[in-house]
Amino acid sequence: MTTTATEPTTTPLISIVAPFYNEAEGIEYFREAILAVMEGIADVRFEIVCVDDGSKDSTLSQLVALSTRDPRFRVVELTRNFGKEAALTAGIDFARGNAVIPIDSDLQDPPELIPVLIDEWRKGAEVVLARRADRGTDSFLKRKTAEMFYSFHNRLSSVKIPHNVGDFRLMDRVAVDALKSLPERQRFMKGLFAWIGYKTVVVDYVRKPRMAGETKFSGWKLWNFALEGITSFSTAPLRIWTYVGGIGALLTVAYALFIITRTLIHGIDLPGYASLLVAILFFGSLQLISVGLLGEYIGRIYLETKQRPTYLVRREHGTPDES
């Protein structure tokens, strides 16, 4: 970044966005880690937008106290727990920076990588992705299910989500504004991040264990999260069930012709109730699955047509630092 003697010198503002939900044990670790990184980067101003997603412990009070001591910390207090995707959306909406860096408050995404993200941004990248090169801190089951999700999603959807890339990234203001223009209420942020595109660079890092507290994502929540991602960016599941139904219909016609032919040749054969029951249960199960899948898409239409806001803010704590 160069300036002439007649050009005003402007220092870019970097917004760090961190959702919090019952993370009281880790706030001090987060503060120390972020401040250590900020002190090591010259010619950049920082703001840290902390979003309290309806925490039930002392998370909010600690964050408010932190914003009182340090004006670079701002706190967006949501009216209740809306979920991580909504909290992340709120933080991005409130961020004022020339670039925005979403990061998990549990510090599994290392703040030490922020200078690398900023360097790539200064070189001209509009989006800098942080990719987990090593997920050894995750369980074997979580690593395998994540791998299966990325592979399955990218085969079904035209919008490809980079493998092992979470929310941790840097986005230039032009990418942030594009993201904010997307109107949907049910937000699968990984997919939205990928959908907007822009000039992208990838940097690798090693995922760390949590500094404090416990994960808020159970196996059931992760399953629903994966289902949300697939139905948000692909109609292929509906098309697949169309093919399944067509194949089933052809098999049924073929079996019916076989039964008619055998009856004409050998007469009526009374045995066969077991096979008939199995066939009825099998095709009935397929119908229930297909109806359930159709319901997922109809449910998304229902939620979108109500046009409820993604989140509600009770109050913003801390005064934006304009220095």
mmCIF file of C-alpha atoms in Angstrom:
data_model
loop_
_atom_site.group_PDB
_atom_site.id
_atom_site.type_symbol
_atom_site.label_atom_id
_atom_site.label_comp_id
_atom_site.label_asym_id
_atom_site.label_seq_id
_atom_site.Cartn_x
_atom_site.Cartn_y
_atom_site.Cartn_z
ATOM 1 C CA MET A 1 0.000 0.000 0.000
ATOM 2 C CA THR A 2 1.732 3.238 -1.174
ATOM 3 C CA THR A 3 0.743 6.866 -0.966
ATOM 4 C CA THR A 4 2.084 10.089 -2.444
ATOM 5 C CA ALA A 5 2.764 13.273 -0.524
ATOM 6 C CA THR A 6 -0.593 14.687 -1.596
ATOM 7 C CA GLU A 7 -2.674 11.591 -0.726
ATOM 8 C CA PRO A 8 -4.197 11.212 2.736
ATOM 9 C CA THR A 9 -2.799 8.309 4.689
ATOM 10 C CA THR A 10 -5.510 5.990 5.915
ATOM 11 C CA THR A 11 -4.974 3.102 8.284
ATOM 12 C CA PRO A 12 -7.176 0.107 7.426
ATOM 13 C CA LEU A 13 -9.596 -1.163 10.041
ATOM 14 C CA ILE A 14 -9.803 -4.921 10.602
ATOM 15 C CA SER A 15 -12.961 -6.288 12.245
ATOM 16 C CA ILE A 16 -12.629 -9.535 14.188
ATOM 17 C CA VAL A 17 -16.046 -11.143 14.657
ATOM 18 C CA ALA A 18 -16.511 -13.750 17.401
ATOM 19 C CA PRO A 19 -19.836 -15.338 18.441
ATOM 20 C CA PHE A 20 -20.107 -16.309 22.121
ATOM 21 C CA TYR A 21 -22.508 -18.736 23.757
ATOM 22 C CA ASN A 22 -21.788 -19.788 27.357
ATOM 23 C CA GLU A 23 -18.044 -19.201 26.947
ATOM 24 C CA ALA A 24 -17.398 -17.482 30.286
ATOM 25 C CA GLU A 25 -14.454 -19.761 31.102
ATOM 26 C CA GLY A 26 -12.586 -18.831 27.944
ATOM 27 C CA ILE A 27 -13.122 -15.069 27.610
ATOM 28 C CA GLU A 28 -9.870 -14.106 29.329
ATOM 29 C CA TYR A 29 -7.909 -16.542 27.152
ATOM 30 C CA PHE A 30 -9.577 -15.040 24.104
ATOM 31 C CA ARG A 31 -8.772 -11.476 25.167
ATOM 32 C CA GLU A 32 -5.116 -12.248 25.821
ATOM 33 C CA ALA A 33 -4.681 -14.122 22.546
ATOM 34 C CA ILE A 34 -6.327 -11.411 20.448
ATOM 35 C CA LEU A 35 -4.452 -8.553 22.137
ATOM 36 C CA ALA A 36 -1.127 -10.346 21.658
ATOM 37 C CA VAL A 37 -1.825 -10.596 17.934
ATOM 38 C CA MET A 38 -2.979 -6.980 17.595
ATOM 39 C CA GLU A 39 0.128 -5.631 19.291
ATOM 40 C CA GLY A 40 2.322 -7.424 16.755
ATOM 41 C CA ILE A 41 0.712 -5.898 13.638
ATOM 42 C CA ALA A 42 1.666 -2.393 12.577
ATOM 43 C CA ASP A 43 -0.300 0.072 10.459
ATOM 44 C CA VAL A 44 -3.648 -1.591 11.174
ATOM 45 C CA ARG A 45 -6.509 -0.649 13.469
ATOM 46 C CA PHE A 46 -8.664 -3.352 15.049
ATOM 47 C CA GLU A 47 -12.164 -3.728 16.399
ATOM 48 C CA ILE A 48 -13.399 -6.935 18.000
ATOM 49 C CA VAL A 49 -17.134 -7.495 17.558
ATOM 50 C CA CYS A 50 -18.258 -9.975 20.211
ATOM 51 C CA VAL A 51 -21.778 -11.333 19.717
ATOM 52 C CA ASP A 52 -23.470 -12.756 22.790
ATOM 53 C CA ASP A 53 -25.920 -15.343 21.501
ATOM 54 C CA GLY A 54 -28.211 -15.485 24.531
ATOM 55 C CA SER A 55 -25.648 -16.910 26.973
ATOM 56 C CA LYS A 56 -26.965 -18.191 30.293
ATOM 57 C CA ASP A 57 -23.721 -17.841 32.253
ATOM 58 C CA SER A 58 -21.601 -14.751 32.942
ATOM 59 C CA THR A 59 -20.421 -14.430 29.337
ATOM 60 C CA LEU A 60 -22.357 -11.232 28.652
ATOM 61 C CA SER A 61 -21.316 -9.432 31.837
ATOM 62 C CA GLN A 62 -17.673 -10.291 31.217
ATOM 63 C CA LEU A 63 -17.846 -9.078 27.630
ATOM 64 C CA VAL A 64 -19.527 -5.825 28.675
ATOM 65 C CA ALA A 65 -16.839 -5.255 31.300
ATOM 66 C CA LEU A 66 -14.201 -5.924 28.658
ATOM 67 C CA SER A 67 -15.764 -3.384 26.274
ATOM 68 C CA THR A 68 -15.735 -0.818 29.095
ATOM 69 C CA ARG A 69 -12.000 -1.307 29.681
ATOM 70 C CA ASP A 70 -11.014 -1.470 26.019
ATOM 71 C CA PRO A 71 -13.031 0.500 23.410
ATOM 72 C CA ARG A 72 -11.765 -1.776 20.646
ATOM 73 C CA PHE A 73 -14.106 -4.469 21.994
ATOM 74 C CA ARG A 74 -17.751 -4.051 21.017
ATOM 75 C CA VAL A 75 -20.539 -6.317 22.258
ATOM 76 C CA VAL A 76 -23.707 -7.099 20.317
ATOM 77 C CA GLU A 77 -26.260 -8.589 22.717
ATOM 78 C CA LEU A 78 -28.917 -10.715 21.019
ATOM 79 C CA THR A 79 -32.343 -11.055 22.643
ATOM 80 C CA ARG A 80 -32.044 -14.852 22.880
ATOM 81 C CA ASN A 81 -30.081 -17.796 21.524
ATOM 82 C CA PHE A 82 -30.542 -17.695 17.735
ATOM 83 C CA GLY A 83 -27.749 -20.148 16.889
ATOM 84 C CA LYS A 84 -24.207 -19.710 15.654
ATOM 85 C CA GLU A 85 -25.136 -18.924 12.038
ATOM 86 C CA ALA A 86 -27.404 -16.065 13.134
ATOM 87 C CA ALA A 87 -24.837 -14.780 15.640
ATOM 88 C CA LEU A 88 -22.143 -14.837 12.971
ATOM 89 C CA THR A 89 -24.465 -12.966 10.619
ATOM 90 C CA ALA A 90 -25.079 -10.327 13.307
ATOM 91 C CA GLY A 91 -21.362 -9.848 13.885
ATOM 92 C CA ILE A 92 -20.675 -9.418 10.172
ATOM 93 C CA ASP A 93 -23.577 -6.954 9.873
ATOM 94 C CA PHE A 94 -22.170 -4.825 12.717
ATOM 95 C CA ALA A 95 -18.539 -5.000 11.560
ATOM 96 C CA ARG A 96 -17.215 -1.714 10.141
ATOM 97 C CA GLY A 97 -13.798 -2.838 8.961
ATOM 98 C CA ASN A 98 -12.145 -2.731 5.565
ATOM 99 C CA ALA A 99 -11.766 -6.479 6.106
ATOM 100 C CA VAL A 100 -13.625 -8.863 8.406
ATOM 101 C CA ILE A 101 -12.246 -11.963 10.121
ATOM 102 C CA PRO A 102 -14.787 -14.366 11.696
ATOM 103 C CA ILE A 103 -13.163 -16.533 14.370
ATOM 104 C CA ASP A 104 -14.388 -19.027 16.972
ATOM 105 C CA SER A 105 -14.151 -17.764 20.538
ATOM 106 C CA ASP A 106 -12.852 -21.144 21.782
ATOM 107 C CA LEU A 107 -9.475 -20.412 20.087
ATOM 108 C CA GLN A 108 -9.404 -23.661 18.127
ATOM 109 C CA ASP A 109 -8.858 -21.324 15.194
ATOM 110 C CA PRO A 110 -5.472 -19.773 16.111
ATOM 111 C CA PRO A 111 -5.396 -15.958 16.290
ATOM 112 C CA GLU A 112 -1.671 -16.237 15.456
ATOM 113 C CA LEU A 113 -2.739 -16.852 11.853
ATOM 114 C CA ILE A 114 -4.392 -13.429 11.567
ATOM 115 C CA PRO A 115 -1.161 -11.654 10.446
ATOM 116 C CA VAL A 116 -0.822 -14.206 7.629
ATOM 117 C CA LEU A 117 -4.412 -13.570 6.532
ATOM 118 C CA ILE A 118 -3.802 -9.818 6.538
ATOM 119 C CA ASP A 119 -0.564 -10.188 4.531
ATOM 120 C CA GLU A 120 -2.397 -12.154 1.824
ATOM 121 C CA TRP A 121 -5.157 -9.535 1.805
ATOM 122 C CA ARG A 122 -2.601 -6.760 1.353
ATOM 123 C CA LYS A 123 -1.196 -8.670 -1.614
ATOM 124 C CA GLY A 124 -4.556 -8.421 -3.346
ATOM 125 C CA ALA A 125 -6.673 -11.364 -2.165
ATOM 126 C CA GLU A 126 -10.332 -10.531 -1.567
ATOM 127 C CA VAL A 127 -10.983 -13.692 0.461
ATOM 128 C CA VAL A 128 -8.331 -15.587 2.436
ATOM 129 C CA LEU A 129 -9.427 -19.036 3.616
ATOM 130 C CA ALA A 130 -7.885 -20.751 6.630
ATOM 131 C CA ARG A 131 -7.788 -24.490 5.938
ATOM 132 C CA ARG A 132 -7.315 -27.102 8.653
ATOM 133 C CA ALA A 133 -4.292 -29.100 7.520
ATOM 134 C CA ASP A 134 -4.422 -31.288 10.633
ATOM 135 C CA ARG A 135 -7.597 -32.126 12.580
ATOM 136 C CA GLY A 136 -5.897 -34.383 15.094
ATOM 137 C CA THR A 137 -7.680 -32.659 17.974
ATOM 138 C CA ASP A 138 -11.037 -33.861 16.621
ATOM 139 C CA SER A 139 -12.281 -37.384 17.258
ATOM 140 C CA PHE A 140 -11.951 -40.032 14.564
ATOM 141 C CA LEU A 141 -15.731 -40.101 14.110
ATOM 142 C CA LYS A 142 -15.946 -36.318 13.721
ATOM 143 C CA ARG A 143 -13.126 -36.263 11.161
ATOM 144 C CA LYS A 144 -14.714 -39.025 9.082
ATOM 145 C CA THR A 145 -18.224 -37.596 9.204
ATOM 146 C CA ALA A 146 -16.867 -34.160 8.215
ATOM 147 C CA GLU A 147 -15.022 -35.744 5.289
ATOM 148 C CA MET A 148 -18.191 -37.553 4.222
ATOM 149 C CA PHE A 149 -20.232 -34.350 4.457
ATOM 150 C CA TYR A 150 -17.855 -32.293 2.300
ATOM 151 C CA SER A 151 -17.649 -35.047 -0.320
ATOM 152 C CA PHE A 152 -21.405 -35.672 -0.391
ATOM 153 C CA HIS A 153 -22.292 -31.972 -0.454
ATOM 154 C CA ASN A 154 -19.857 -31.124 -3.243
ATOM 155 C CA ARG A 155 -21.116 -33.976 -5.404
ATOM 156 C CA LEU A 156 -24.695 -32.795 -5.097
ATOM 157 C CA SER A 157 -24.222 -29.034 -5.234
ATOM 158 C CA SER A 158 -22.821 -26.737 -7.891
ATOM 159 C CA VAL A 159 -21.465 -24.559 -5.052
ATOM 160 C CA LYS A 160 -18.352 -26.341 -3.814
ATOM 161 C CA ILE A 161 -17.397 -25.919 -0.160
ATOM 162 C CA PRO A 162 -13.613 -26.197 0.333
ATOM 163 C CA HIS A 163 -12.688 -29.256 2.395
ATOM 164 C CA ASN A 164 -11.721 -28.590 6.031
ATOM 165 C CA VAL A 165 -12.437 -24.860 5.793
ATOM 166 C CA GLY A 166 -14.645 -23.462 8.524
ATOM 167 C CA ASP A 167 -15.777 -19.925 9.291
ATOM 168 C CA PHE A 168 -12.231 -18.710 10.032
ATOM 169 C CA ARG A 169 -11.185 -16.535 7.099
ATOM 170 C CA LEU A 170 -10.580 -12.943 6.025
ATOM 171 C CA MET A 171 -13.048 -11.181 3.742
ATOM 172 C CA ASP A 172 -12.475 -7.853 2.055
ATOM 173 C CA ARG A 173 -15.237 -5.258 2.437
ATOM 174 C CA VAL A 174 -16.417 -5.926 -1.133
ATOM 175 C CA ALA A 175 -17.009 -9.589 -0.245
ATOM 176 C CA VAL A 176 -18.661 -8.656 3.051
ATOM 177 C CA ASP A 177 -21.080 -6.303 1.320
ATOM 178 C CA ALA A 178 -21.926 -9.040 -1.197
ATOM 179 C CA LEU A 179 -22.575 -11.470 1.653
ATOM 180 C CA LYS A 180 -24.812 -8.961 3.423
ATOM 181 C CA SER A 181 -26.886 -8.536 0.259
ATOM 182 C CA LEU A 182 -28.038 -12.168 0.345
ATOM 183 C CA PRO A 183 -31.617 -12.123 1.674
ATOM 184 C CA GLU A 184 -32.274 -15.638 2.961
ATOM 185 C CA ARG A 185 -33.171 -16.125 6.630
ATOM 186 C CA GLN A 186 -32.087 -19.754 7.031
ATOM 187 C CA ARG A 187 -28.370 -19.170 6.635
ATOM 188 C CA PHE A 188 -25.770 -21.876 6.065
ATOM 189 C CA MET A 189 -22.747 -19.609 6.269
ATOM 190 C CA LYS A 190 -20.139 -21.994 4.840
ATOM 191 C CA GLY A 191 -22.229 -22.275 1.698
ATOM 192 C CA LEU A 192 -22.880 -18.535 1.499
ATOM 193 C CA PHE A 193 -19.172 -17.826 1.913
ATOM 194 C CA ALA A 194 -18.446 -20.144 -1.003
ATOM 195 C CA TRP A 195 -21.316 -18.837 -3.144
ATOM 196 C CA ILE A 196 -20.123 -15.217 -3.310
ATOM 197 C CA GLY A 197 -16.780 -16.213 -4.851
ATOM 198 C CA TYR A 198 -14.159 -13.441 -5.303
ATOM 199 C CA LYS A 199 -10.395 -13.761 -5.620
ATOM 200 C CA THR A 200 -9.474 -16.397 -3.048
ATOM 201 C CA VAL A 201 -6.233 -17.561 -1.422
ATOM 202 C CA VAL A 202 -5.883 -20.529 0.956
ATOM 203 C CA VAL A 203 -3.500 -20.793 3.926
ATOM 204 C CA ASP A 204 -3.121 -23.937 6.044
ATOM 205 C CA TYR A 205 -3.020 -24.249 9.824
ATOM 206 C CA VAL A 206 -3.168 -26.877 12.547
ATOM 207 C CA ARG A 207 -6.383 -26.945 14.554
ATOM 208 C CA LYS A 208 -5.883 -26.595 18.310
ATOM 209 C CA PRO A 209 -7.842 -28.105 21.197
ATOM 210 C CA ARG A 210 -10.303 -25.938 23.075
ATOM 211 C CA MET A 211 -8.762 -23.609 25.660
ATOM 212 C CA ALA A 212 -11.777 -23.898 27.988
ATOM 213 C CA GLY A 213 -15.406 -25.009 28.090
ATOM 214 C CA GLU A 214 -17.157 -27.636 26.010
ATOM 215 C CA THR A 215 -18.396 -27.757 22.435
ATOM 216 C CA LYS A 216 -22.015 -26.716 21.922
ATOM 217 C CA PHE A 217 -22.464 -29.012 18.899
ATOM 218 C CA SER A 218 -23.783 -32.481 19.704
ATOM 219 C CA GLY A 219 -23.910 -35.268 17.143
ATOM 220 C CA TRP A 220 -27.595 -34.569 16.548
ATOM 221 C CA LYS A 221 -26.967 -30.842 15.977
ATOM 222 C CA LEU A 222 -24.148 -31.631 13.562
ATOM 223 C CA TRP A 223 -26.451 -33.980 11.626
ATOM 224 C CA ASN A 224 -29.127 -31.283 11.339
ATOM 225 C CA PHE A 225 -26.435 -28.780 10.376
ATOM 226 C CA ALA A 226 -25.291 -31.062 7.554
ATOM 227 C CA LEU A 227 -28.891 -31.532 6.393
ATOM 228 C CA GLU A 228 -29.315 -27.770 6.403
ATOM 229 C CA GLY A 229 -26.231 -27.366 4.244
ATOM 230 C CA ILE A 230 -27.308 -29.935 1.678
ATOM 231 C CA THR A 231 -30.866 -28.658 1.306
ATOM 232 C CA SER A 232 -29.693 -25.020 1.184
ATOM 233 C CA PHE A 233 -27.549 -25.413 -1.902
ATOM 234 C CA SER A 234 -28.887 -28.350 -3.889
ATOM 235 C CA THR A 235 -32.162 -29.769 -5.181
ATOM 236 C CA ALA A 236 -30.371 -32.981 -6.198
ATOM 237 C CA PRO A 237 -31.962 -35.007 -3.343
ATOM 238 C CA LEU A 238 -35.400 -34.287 -4.818
ATOM 239 C CA ARG A 239 -34.181 -35.321 -8.258
ATOM 240 C CA ILE A 240 -32.644 -38.507 -6.848
ATOM 241 C CA TRP A 241 -35.960 -39.537 -5.327
ATOM 242 C CA THR A 242 -37.620 -38.920 -8.680
ATOM 243 C CA TYR A 243 -35.245 -41.472 -10.171
ATOM 244 C CA VAL A 244 -35.774 -43.859 -7.245
ATOM 245 C CA GLY A 245 -39.528 -43.612 -7.733
ATOM 246 C CA GLY A 246 -39.195 -44.215 -11.478
ATOM 247 C CA ILE A 247 -36.965 -47.251 -10.992
ATOM 248 C CA GLY A 248 -39.339 -48.588 -8.352
ATOM 249 C CA ALA A 249 -42.274 -48.163 -10.703
ATOM 250 C CA LEU A 250 -40.460 -50.037 -13.490
ATOM 251 C CA LEU A 251 -39.564 -52.873 -11.120
ATOM 252 C CA THR A 252 -43.165 -53.022 -9.941
ATOM 253 C CA VAL A 253 -44.463 -53.268 -13.526
ATOM 254 C CA ALA A 254 -41.919 -55.972 -14.316
ATOM 255 C CA TYR A 255 -42.885 -57.939 -11.219
ATOM 256 C CA ALA A 256 -46.595 -57.529 -12.041
ATOM 257 C CA LEU A 257 -46.032 -58.926 -15.546
ATOM 258 C CA PHE A 258 -44.125 -61.830 -14.013
ATOM 259 C CA ILE A 259 -47.002 -62.577 -11.608
ATOM 260 C CA ILE A 260 -49.599 -62.384 -14.398
ATOM 261 C CA THR A 261 -47.573 -64.684 -16.636
ATOM 262 C CA ARG A 262 -46.965 -67.201 -13.865
ATOM 263 C CA THR A 263 -50.667 -67.155 -12.912
ATOM 264 C CA LEU A 264 -51.744 -67.796 -16.492
ATOM 265 C CA ILE A 265 -49.354 -70.735 -16.770
ATOM 266 C CA HIS A 266 -49.486 -72.285 -13.306
ATOM 267 C CA GLY A 267 -52.702 -70.929 -11.866
ATOM 268 C CA ILE A 268 -53.215 -68.985 -8.648
ATOM 269 C CA ASP A 269 -50.498 -69.461 -6.058
ATOM 270 C CA LEU A 270 -51.786 -68.611 -2.568
ATOM 271 C CA PRO A 271 -48.443 -68.555 -0.665
ATOM 272 C CA GLY A 272 -46.487 -65.295 -0.783
ATOM 273 C CA TYR A 273 -47.838 -63.183 2.043
ATOM 274 C CA ALA A 274 -44.330 -62.727 3.524
ATOM 275 C CA SER A 275 -42.850 -61.422 0.274
ATOM 276 C CA LEU A 276 -45.893 -59.201 -0.231
ATOM 277 C CA LEU A 277 -45.494 -57.733 3.269
ATOM 278 C CA VAL A 278 -41.797 -57.058 2.694
ATOM 279 C CA ALA A 279 -42.554 -55.300 -0.598
ATOM 280 C CA ILE A 280 -45.270 -53.144 0.971
ATOM 281 C CA LEU A 281 -43.063 -52.167 3.909
ATOM 282 C CA PHE A 282 -40.098 -51.436 1.639
ATOM 283 C CA PHE A 283 -41.943 -49.174 -0.770
ATOM 284 C CA GLY A 284 -43.900 -47.608 2.073
ATOM 285 C CA SER A 285 -40.611 -46.692 3.766
ATOM 286 C CA LEU A 286 -39.322 -45.169 0.532
ATOM 287 C CA GLN A 287 -42.461 -43.076 0.307
ATOM 288 C CA LEU A 288 -42.092 -41.830 3.883
ATOM 289 C CA ILE A 289 -38.438 -40.908 3.294
ATOM 290 C CA SER A 290 -39.280 -39.063 0.089
ATOM 291 C CA VAL A 291 -42.165 -37.232 1.761
ATOM 292 C CA GLY A 292 -39.848 -36.281 4.638
ATOM 293 C CA LEU A 293 -37.238 -34.970 2.210
ATOM 294 C CA LEU A 294 -39.886 -32.999 0.357
ATOM 295 C CA GLY A 295 -40.990 -31.640 3.722
ATOM 296 C CA GLU A 296 -37.486 -30.306 4.366
ATOM 297 C CA TYR A 297 -37.672 -28.155 1.262
ATOM 298 C CA ILE A 298 -41.258 -27.083 1.913
ATOM 299 C CA GLY A 299 -40.253 -26.191 5.466
ATOM 300 C CA ARG A 300 -37.510 -23.941 4.135
ATOM 301 C CA ILE A 301 -40.016 -22.224 1.833
ATOM 302 C CA TYR A 302 -42.380 -21.773 4.798
ATOM 303 C CA LEU A 303 -39.697 -20.191 6.969
ATOM 304 C CA GLU A 304 -38.490 -17.887 4.199
ATOM 305 C CA THR A 305 -41.985 -16.631 3.308
ATOM 306 C CA LYS A 306 -42.569 -15.471 6.915
ATOM 307 C CA GLN A 307 -39.645 -13.042 6.442
ATOM 308 C CA ARG A 308 -38.719 -12.976 10.094
ATOM 309 C CA PRO A 309 -35.343 -11.357 10.826
ATOM 310 C CA THR A 310 -32.377 -13.680 11.279
ATOM 311 C CA TYR A 311 -31.703 -12.226 14.737
ATOM 312 C CA LEU A 312 -32.852 -9.490 17.121
ATOM 313 C CA VAL A 313 -30.480 -7.215 19.044
ATOM 314 C CA ARG A 314 -31.291 -6.135 22.580
ATOM 315 C CA ARG A 315 -28.413 -3.705 22.860
ATOM 316 C CA GLU A 316 -24.973 -2.850 21.553
ATOM 317 C CA HIS A 317 -22.354 -2.285 24.257
ATOM 318 C CA GLY A 318 -19.206 -0.252 23.718
ATOM 319 C CA THR A 319 -18.547 2.809 21.596
ATOM 320 C CA PRO A 320 -16.918 2.246 18.178
ATOM 321 C CA ASP A 321 -13.355 3.513 18.274
ATOM 322 C CA GLU A 322 -12.996 6.093 15.488
ATOM 323 C CA SER A 323 -9.348 6.855 16.176
#
